[in-house]
CSV table of C-alpha atoms in Angstrom, one decimal:
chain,number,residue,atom,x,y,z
A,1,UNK,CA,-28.8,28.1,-6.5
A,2,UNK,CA,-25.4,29.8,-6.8
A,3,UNK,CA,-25.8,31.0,-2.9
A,4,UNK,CA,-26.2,27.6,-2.1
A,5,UNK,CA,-23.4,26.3,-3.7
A,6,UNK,CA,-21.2,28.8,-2.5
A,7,UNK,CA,-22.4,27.8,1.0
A,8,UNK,CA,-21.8,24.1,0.8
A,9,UNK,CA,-18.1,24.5,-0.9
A,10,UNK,CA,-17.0,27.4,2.1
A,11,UNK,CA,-18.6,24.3,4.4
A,12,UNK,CA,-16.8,21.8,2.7
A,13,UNK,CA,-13.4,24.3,2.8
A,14,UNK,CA,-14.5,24.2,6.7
A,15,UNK,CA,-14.6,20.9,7.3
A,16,UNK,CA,-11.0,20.2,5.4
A,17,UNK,CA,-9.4,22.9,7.3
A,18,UNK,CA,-11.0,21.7,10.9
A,19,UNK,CA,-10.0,18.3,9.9
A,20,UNK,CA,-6.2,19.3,9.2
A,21,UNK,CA,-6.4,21.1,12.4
A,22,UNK,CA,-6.9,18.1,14.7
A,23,UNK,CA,-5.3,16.0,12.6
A,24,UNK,CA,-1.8,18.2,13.2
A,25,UNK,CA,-2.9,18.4,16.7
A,26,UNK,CA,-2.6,14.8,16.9
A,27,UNK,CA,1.1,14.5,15.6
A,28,UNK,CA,1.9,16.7,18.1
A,29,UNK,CA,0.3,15.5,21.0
A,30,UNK,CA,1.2,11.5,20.2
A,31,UNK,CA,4.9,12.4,20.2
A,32,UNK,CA,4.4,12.8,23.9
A,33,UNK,CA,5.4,9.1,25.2
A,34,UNK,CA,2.6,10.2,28.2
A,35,UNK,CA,-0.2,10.1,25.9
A,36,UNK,CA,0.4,6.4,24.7
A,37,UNK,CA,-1.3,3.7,26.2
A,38,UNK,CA,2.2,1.3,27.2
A,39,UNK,CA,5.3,2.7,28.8
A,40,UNK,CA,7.7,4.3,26.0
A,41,UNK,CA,11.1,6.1,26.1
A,42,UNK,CA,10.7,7.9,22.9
A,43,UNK,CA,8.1,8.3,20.2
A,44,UNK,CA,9.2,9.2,16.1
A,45,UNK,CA,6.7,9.6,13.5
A,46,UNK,CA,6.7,8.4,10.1
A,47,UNK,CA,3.8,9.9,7.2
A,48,UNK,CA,3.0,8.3,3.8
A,49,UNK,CA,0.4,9.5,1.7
A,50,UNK,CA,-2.5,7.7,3.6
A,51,UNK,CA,-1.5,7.6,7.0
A,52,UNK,CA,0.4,8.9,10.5
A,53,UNK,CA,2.8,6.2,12.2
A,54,UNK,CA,3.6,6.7,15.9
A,55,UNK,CA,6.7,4.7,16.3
A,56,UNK,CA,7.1,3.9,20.0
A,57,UNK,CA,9.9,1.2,22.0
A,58,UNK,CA,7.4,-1.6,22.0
A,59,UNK,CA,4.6,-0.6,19.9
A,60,UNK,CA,3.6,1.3,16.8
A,61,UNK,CA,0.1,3.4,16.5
A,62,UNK,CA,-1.0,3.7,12.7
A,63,UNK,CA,-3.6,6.6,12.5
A,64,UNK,CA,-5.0,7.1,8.9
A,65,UNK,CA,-5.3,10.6,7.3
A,66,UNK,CA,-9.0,12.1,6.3
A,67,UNK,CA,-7.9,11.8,2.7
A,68,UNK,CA,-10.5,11.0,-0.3
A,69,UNK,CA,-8.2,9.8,-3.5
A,70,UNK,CA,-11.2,8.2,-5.2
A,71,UNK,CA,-9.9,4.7,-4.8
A,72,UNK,CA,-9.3,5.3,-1.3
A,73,UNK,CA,-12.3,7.1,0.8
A,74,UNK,CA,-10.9,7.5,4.2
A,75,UNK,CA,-12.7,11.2,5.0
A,76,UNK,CA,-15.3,10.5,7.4
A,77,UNK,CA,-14.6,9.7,10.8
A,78,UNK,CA,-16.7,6.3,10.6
A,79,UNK,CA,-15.0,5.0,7.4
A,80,UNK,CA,-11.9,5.4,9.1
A,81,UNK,CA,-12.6,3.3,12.2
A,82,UNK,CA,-14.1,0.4,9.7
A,83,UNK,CA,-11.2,0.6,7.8
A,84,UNK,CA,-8.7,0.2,10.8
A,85,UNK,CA,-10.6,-3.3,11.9
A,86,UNK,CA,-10.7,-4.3,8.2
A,87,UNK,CA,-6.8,-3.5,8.2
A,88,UNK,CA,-6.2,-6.0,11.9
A,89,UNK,CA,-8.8,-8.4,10.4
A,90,UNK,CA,-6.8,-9.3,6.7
A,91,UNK,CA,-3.1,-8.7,8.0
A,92,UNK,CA,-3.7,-11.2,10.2
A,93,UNK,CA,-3.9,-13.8,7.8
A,94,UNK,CA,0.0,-13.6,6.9
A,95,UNK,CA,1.3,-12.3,10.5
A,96,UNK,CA,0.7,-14.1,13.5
A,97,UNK,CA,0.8,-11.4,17.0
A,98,UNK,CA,1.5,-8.5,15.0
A,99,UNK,CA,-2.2,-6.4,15.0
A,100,UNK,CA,-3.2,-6.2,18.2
A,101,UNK,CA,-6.1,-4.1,18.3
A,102,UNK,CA,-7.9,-0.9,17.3
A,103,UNK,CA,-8.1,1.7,19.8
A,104,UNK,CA,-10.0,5.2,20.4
A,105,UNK,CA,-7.9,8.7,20.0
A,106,UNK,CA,-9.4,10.6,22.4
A,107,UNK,CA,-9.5,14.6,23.8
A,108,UNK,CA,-9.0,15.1,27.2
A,109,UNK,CA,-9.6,18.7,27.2
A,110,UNK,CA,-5.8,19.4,27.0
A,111,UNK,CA,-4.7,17.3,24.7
A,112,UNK,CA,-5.2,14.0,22.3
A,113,UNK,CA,-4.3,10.5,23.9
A,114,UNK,CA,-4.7,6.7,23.3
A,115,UNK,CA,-5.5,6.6,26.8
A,116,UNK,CA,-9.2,7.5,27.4
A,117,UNK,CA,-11.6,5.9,27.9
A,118,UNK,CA,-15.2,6.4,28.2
A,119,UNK,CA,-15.2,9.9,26.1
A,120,UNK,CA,-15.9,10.1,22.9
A,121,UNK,CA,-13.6,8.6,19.8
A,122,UNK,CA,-11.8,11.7,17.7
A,123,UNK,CA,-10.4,9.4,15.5
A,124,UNK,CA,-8.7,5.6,15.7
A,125,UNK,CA,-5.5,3.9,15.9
A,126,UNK,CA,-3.9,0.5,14.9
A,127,UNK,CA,-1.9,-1.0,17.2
A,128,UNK,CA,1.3,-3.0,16.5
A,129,UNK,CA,3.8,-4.8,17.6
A,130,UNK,CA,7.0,-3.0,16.5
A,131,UNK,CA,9.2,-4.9,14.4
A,132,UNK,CA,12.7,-3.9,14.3
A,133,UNK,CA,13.6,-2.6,10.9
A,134,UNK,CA,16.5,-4.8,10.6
A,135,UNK,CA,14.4,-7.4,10.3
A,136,UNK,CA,12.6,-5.9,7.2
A,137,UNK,CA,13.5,-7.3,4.3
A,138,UNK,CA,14.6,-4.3,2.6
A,139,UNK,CA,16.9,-3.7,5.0
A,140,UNK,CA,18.6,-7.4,5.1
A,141,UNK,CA,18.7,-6.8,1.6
A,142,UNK,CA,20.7,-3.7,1.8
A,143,UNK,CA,23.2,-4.9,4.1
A,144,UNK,CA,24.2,-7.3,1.7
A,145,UNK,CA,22.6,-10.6,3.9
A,146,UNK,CA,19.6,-11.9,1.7
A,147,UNK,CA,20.2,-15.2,0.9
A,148,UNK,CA,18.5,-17.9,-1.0
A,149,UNK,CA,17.2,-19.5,2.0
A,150,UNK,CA,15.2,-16.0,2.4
A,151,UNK,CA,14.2,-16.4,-0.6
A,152,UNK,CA,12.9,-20.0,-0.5
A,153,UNK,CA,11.2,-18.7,2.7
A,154,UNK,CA,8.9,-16.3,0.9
A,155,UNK,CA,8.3,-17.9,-2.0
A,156,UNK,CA,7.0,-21.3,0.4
A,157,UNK,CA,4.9,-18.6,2.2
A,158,UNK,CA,3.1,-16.6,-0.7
A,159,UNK,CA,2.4,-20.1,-2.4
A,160,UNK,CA,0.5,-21.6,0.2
A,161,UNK,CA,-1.1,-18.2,0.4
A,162,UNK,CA,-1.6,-17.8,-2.7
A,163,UNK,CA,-3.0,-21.7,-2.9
A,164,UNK,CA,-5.3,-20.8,0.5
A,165,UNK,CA,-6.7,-17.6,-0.4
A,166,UNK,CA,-10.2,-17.4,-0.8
A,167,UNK,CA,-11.4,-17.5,-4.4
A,168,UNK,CA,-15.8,-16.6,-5.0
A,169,UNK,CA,-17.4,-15.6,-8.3
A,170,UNK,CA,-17.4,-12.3,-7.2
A,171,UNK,CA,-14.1,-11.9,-6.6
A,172,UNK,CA,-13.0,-13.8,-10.7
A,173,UNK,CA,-14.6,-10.8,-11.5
A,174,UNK,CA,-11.5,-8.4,-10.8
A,175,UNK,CA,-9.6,-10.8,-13.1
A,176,UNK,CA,-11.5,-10.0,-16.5
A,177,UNK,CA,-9.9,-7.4,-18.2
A,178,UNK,CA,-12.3,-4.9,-18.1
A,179,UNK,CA,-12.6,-4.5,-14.9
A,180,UNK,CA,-9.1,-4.6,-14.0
A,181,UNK,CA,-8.2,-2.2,-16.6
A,182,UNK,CA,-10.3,0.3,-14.0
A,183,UNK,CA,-7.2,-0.2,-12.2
A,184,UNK,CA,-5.1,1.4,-14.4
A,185,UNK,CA,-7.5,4.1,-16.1
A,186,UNK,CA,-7.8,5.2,-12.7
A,187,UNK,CA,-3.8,5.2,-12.6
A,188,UNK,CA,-3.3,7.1,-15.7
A,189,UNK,CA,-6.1,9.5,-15.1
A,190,UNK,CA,-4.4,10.6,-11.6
A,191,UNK,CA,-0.6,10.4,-12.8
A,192,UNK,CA,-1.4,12.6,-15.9
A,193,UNK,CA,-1.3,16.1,-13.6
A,194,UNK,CA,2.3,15.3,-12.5
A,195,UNK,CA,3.6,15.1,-16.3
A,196,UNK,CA,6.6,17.4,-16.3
A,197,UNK,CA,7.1,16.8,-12.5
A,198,UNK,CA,7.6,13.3,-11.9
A,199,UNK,CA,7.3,11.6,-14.9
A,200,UNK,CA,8.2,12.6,-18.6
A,201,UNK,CA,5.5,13.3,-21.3
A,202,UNK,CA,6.8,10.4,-23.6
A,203,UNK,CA,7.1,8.0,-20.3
A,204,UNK,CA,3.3,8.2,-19.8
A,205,UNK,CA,2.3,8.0,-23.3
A,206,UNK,CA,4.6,5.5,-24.5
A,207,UNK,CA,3.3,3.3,-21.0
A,208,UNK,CA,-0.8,4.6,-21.6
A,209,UNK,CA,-0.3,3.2,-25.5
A,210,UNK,CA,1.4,-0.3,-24.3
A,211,UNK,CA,-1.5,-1.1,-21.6
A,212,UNK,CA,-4.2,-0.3,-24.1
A,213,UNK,CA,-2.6,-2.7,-27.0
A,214,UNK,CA,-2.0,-5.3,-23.9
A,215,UNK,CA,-5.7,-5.3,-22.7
A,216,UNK,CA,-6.5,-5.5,-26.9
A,217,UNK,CA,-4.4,-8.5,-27.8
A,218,UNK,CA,-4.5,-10.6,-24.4
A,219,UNK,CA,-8.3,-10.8,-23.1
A,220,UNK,CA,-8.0,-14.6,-23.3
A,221,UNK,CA,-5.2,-14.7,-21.8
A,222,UNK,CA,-6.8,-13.0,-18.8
A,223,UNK,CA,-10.0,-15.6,-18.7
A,224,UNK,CA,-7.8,-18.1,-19.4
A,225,UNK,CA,-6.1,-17.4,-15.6
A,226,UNK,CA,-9.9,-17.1,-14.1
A,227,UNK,CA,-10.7,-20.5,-15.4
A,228,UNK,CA,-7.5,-22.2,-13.9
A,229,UNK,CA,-8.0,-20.5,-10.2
A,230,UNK,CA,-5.4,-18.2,-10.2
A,231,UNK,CA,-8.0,-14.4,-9.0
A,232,UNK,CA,-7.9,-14.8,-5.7
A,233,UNK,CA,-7.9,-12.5,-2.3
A,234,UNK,CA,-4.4,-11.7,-2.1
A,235,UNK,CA,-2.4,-9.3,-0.3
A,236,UNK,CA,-2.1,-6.7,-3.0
A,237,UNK,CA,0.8,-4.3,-1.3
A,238,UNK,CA,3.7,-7.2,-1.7
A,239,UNK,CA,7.3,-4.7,-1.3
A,240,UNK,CA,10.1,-5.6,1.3
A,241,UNK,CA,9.5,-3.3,3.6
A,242,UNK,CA,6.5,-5.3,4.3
A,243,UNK,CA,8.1,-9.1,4.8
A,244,UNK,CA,9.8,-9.0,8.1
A,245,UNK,CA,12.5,-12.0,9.4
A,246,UNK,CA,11.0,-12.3,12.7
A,247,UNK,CA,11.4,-15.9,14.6
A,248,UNK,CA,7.9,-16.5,11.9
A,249,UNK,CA,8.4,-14.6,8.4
A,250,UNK,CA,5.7,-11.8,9.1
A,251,UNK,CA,4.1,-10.4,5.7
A,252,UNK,CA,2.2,-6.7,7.0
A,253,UNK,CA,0.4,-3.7,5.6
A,254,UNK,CA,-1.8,-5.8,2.8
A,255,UNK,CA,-4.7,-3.6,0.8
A,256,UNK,CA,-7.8,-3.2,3.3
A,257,UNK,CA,-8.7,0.0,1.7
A,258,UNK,CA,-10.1,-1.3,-2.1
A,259,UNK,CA,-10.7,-4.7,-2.6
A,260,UNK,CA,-10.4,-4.6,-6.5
A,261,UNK,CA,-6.6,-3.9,-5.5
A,262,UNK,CA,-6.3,-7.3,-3.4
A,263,UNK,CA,-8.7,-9.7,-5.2
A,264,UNK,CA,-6.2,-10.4,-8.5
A,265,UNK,CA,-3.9,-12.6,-10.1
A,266,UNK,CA,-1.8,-14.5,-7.7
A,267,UNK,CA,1.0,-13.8,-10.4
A,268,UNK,CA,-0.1,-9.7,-9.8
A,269,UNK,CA,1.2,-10.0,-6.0
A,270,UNK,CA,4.1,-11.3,-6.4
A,271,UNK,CA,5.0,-9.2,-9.1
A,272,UNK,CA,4.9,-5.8,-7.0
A,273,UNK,CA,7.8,-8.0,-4.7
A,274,UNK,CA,9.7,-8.8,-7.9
A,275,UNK,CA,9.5,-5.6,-9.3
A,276,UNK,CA,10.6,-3.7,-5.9
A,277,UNK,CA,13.7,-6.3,-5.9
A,278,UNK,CA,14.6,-5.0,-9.2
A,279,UNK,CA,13.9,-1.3,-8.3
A,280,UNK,CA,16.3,-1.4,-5.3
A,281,UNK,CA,19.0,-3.4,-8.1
A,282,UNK,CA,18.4,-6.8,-7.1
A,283,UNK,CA,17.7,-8.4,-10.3
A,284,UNK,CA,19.4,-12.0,-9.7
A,285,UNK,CA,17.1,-12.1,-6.4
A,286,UNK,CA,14.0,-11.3,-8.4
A,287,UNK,CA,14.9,-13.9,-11.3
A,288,UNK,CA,15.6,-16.7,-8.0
A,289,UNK,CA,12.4,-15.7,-6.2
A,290,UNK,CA,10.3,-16.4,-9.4
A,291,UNK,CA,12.1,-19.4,-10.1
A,292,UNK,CA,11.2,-20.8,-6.7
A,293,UNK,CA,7.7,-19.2,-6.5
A,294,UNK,CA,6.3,-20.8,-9.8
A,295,UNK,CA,8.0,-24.0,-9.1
A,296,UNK,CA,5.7,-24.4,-6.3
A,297,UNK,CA,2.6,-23.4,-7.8
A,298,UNK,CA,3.5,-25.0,-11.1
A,299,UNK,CA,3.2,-21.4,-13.2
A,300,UNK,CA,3.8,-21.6,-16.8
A,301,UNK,CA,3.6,-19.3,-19.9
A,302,UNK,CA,3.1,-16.2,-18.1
A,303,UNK,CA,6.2,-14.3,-19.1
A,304,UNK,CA,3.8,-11.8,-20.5
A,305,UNK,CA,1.4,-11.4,-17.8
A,306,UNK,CA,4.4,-11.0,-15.2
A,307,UNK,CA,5.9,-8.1,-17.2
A,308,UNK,CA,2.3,-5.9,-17.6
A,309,UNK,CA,1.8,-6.6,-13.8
A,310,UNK,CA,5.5,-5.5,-13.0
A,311,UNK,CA,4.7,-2.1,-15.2
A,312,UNK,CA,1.4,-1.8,-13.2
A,313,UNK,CA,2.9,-2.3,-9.9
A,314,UNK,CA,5.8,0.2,-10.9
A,315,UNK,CA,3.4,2.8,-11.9
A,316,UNK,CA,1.3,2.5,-9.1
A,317,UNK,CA,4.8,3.2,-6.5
A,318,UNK,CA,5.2,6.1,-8.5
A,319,UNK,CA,1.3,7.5,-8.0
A,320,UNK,CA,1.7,7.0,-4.3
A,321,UNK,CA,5.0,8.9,-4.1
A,322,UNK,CA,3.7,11.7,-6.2
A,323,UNK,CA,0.5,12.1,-4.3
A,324,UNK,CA,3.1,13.4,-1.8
A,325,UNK,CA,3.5,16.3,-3.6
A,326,UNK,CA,-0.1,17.9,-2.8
A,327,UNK,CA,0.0,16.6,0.8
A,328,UNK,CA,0.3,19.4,3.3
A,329,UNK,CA,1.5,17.6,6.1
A,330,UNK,CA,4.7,16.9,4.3
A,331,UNK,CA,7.7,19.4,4.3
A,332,UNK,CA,9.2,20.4,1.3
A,333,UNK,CA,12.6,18.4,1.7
A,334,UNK,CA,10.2,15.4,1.6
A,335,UNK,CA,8.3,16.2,-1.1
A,336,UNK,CA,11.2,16.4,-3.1
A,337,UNK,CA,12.2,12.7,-1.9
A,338,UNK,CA,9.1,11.3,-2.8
A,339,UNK,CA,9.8,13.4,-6.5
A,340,UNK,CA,12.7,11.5,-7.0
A,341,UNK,CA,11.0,8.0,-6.1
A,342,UNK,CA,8.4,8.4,-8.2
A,343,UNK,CA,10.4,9.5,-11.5
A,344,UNK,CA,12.4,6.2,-10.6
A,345,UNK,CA,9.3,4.5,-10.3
A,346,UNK,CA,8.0,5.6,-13.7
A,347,UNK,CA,11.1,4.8,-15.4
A,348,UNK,CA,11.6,1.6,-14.2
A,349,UNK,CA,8.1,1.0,-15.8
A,350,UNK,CA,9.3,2.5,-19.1
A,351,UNK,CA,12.1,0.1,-19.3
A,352,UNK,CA,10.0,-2.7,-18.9
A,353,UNK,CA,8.7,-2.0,-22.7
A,354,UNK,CA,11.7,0.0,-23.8
């Protein structure tokens, strides 16, 4: 029995360490503007904890990683490709010509392209149109031009959203308590490895003891917002690097990987946007945003409810960045970036009940 365990982990090892092999091949190779499908000057590359972005003149190439983080399963070649339609299919609801299309990675012999065709898929890519990143939000907001009318833009868009989205039985499910508190089990259960590295001891108790006295005294609360219509499929990765000022506000990059992490609140979503303003020091936008957002949709008496989903959302940034930390496609100057996020990610959680 022992033999055969032995035999199945040094497979297992196998597979990881083929997988990492074609997957560093593929950086490589996609940096080479000749082994993109459209014409290209240059070709940058940008990795977060899930995925590979090619960043060409025109277009961008999103290639996810073979990665298995329990709430994500991404490790099988299969799973991946689903998971690339599933990602054009629901970020097309909020961005009109942005996903274009999924398309095969393929092995020429020599080398990995987005070219081939009629040989065998390696692994999948998303294409996009690239939007300039002065169009971001983030990075109007940083050179000092957000303005109310942005503001009123996004709030007009996430309420009819919001309003649109499709609500079912099966999804009012993710708004009981208990099964969104799997949601942040699953958070504490991951962050609790990276005490002493990107978050403090009293920081994850102090925030583990608030969300289990929350859950306790507010289950009401939390059927009262099934009952009024408010658990629907939202977008569930709201921050301002994903709203974009094109010539049509663009909202990108929603949750295809889990849906228990888009089918929530509607106040949940626009939370993670109100807590990222305040994380980047724009607390007078956040406070305007809200104001115009629950205006539309006629919120009331969920002062509460926003501040546990701004905690949530605000440990959740600071999983993701630590995650970075174990990822070895990432160089050691970023991992320490991605440190430093997280613990001010964490923190800004910690004030939220301080």
């Amino acid at each position: 029995m022992k033999t055969i365990e032995c035999r199945f982990k040094t497979c297992k090892e196998n597979s990881k360490r083929k997988q990492l092999t074609v997957m560093t091949s593929i950086i490589n190779d996609l940096q080479n503007p000749a082994s993109l499908p459209d014409k290209t000057g240059s070709v940058s590359v940008v990795q977060t904890h899930i995925s590979i972005v090619f960043i060409a003149d025109e277009f961008v190439y999103k290639v996810k990683k073979p990665v298995n983080f329990g709430f994500l399963d991404f490790s099988t070649l299969e799973k991946r490709k689903y998971y690339c339609h599933q990602e054009v299919k629901l970020n097309r609801r909020l961005s009109r010509g942005v996903y274009i299309d999924v398309l095969p990675i393929t092995f020429d012999g020599d080398k990995y392209t987005v070219r081939g065709s009629g040989q065998e898929a390696m692994e999948y890519a998303v294409k996009m149109k690239r939007i300039p990143d002065e169009k971001l939000m983030k990075s109007v907001f940083e050179r000092g031009e957000l303005t109310v009318d942005h503001l009123k833009e996004v709030a007009d868009i996430l309420a009819r959203f919001h309003s649109n989205a499709h609500r079912a039985p099966e999804i009012d499910q993710f708004g009981k308590p208990e099964n969104f508190r799997v949601n942040t089990d699953e958070n504490f259960e991951q962050v609790e490895k990276y005490i002493g590295v990107s978050i403090k001891e009293n920081e994850f108790k102090a925030l583990k003891k608030w969300a289990d006295d929350f859950y306790r005294s507010n289950r009401e609360l939390f059927l009262k917002r099934i009952g009024e219509g408010r658990v629907r499929d939202c977008h569930g990765d709201l921050h301002m690097e994903h709203i974009c000022f094109t010539e049509t506000l663009s909202i990108i990059d929603c949750i295809e990987f889990n849906d228990r992490f888009r089918y929530s609140d509607t106040v949940a979503d626009i939370a993670f946007l109100l807590m990222d303003l305040e994380y980047h020091g724009g607390d007078n936008f956040s406070k305007a945003l809200w104001n115009e957002y629950k205006e539309l949709v006629e919120e009331s008496d969920v002062d509460s409810l926003l501040i546990f989903y701004k905690v949530y959302r605000a440990f959740v940034r600071g999983k993701v960045n630590s995650f970075q930390v174990d990822d070895d496609n990432i160089g050691p100057e970023k991992k320490d970036e991605a440190v430093q996020r997280a613990k001010k990610y964490f923190q800004l959680a910690y004030s939220y009940i301080s």
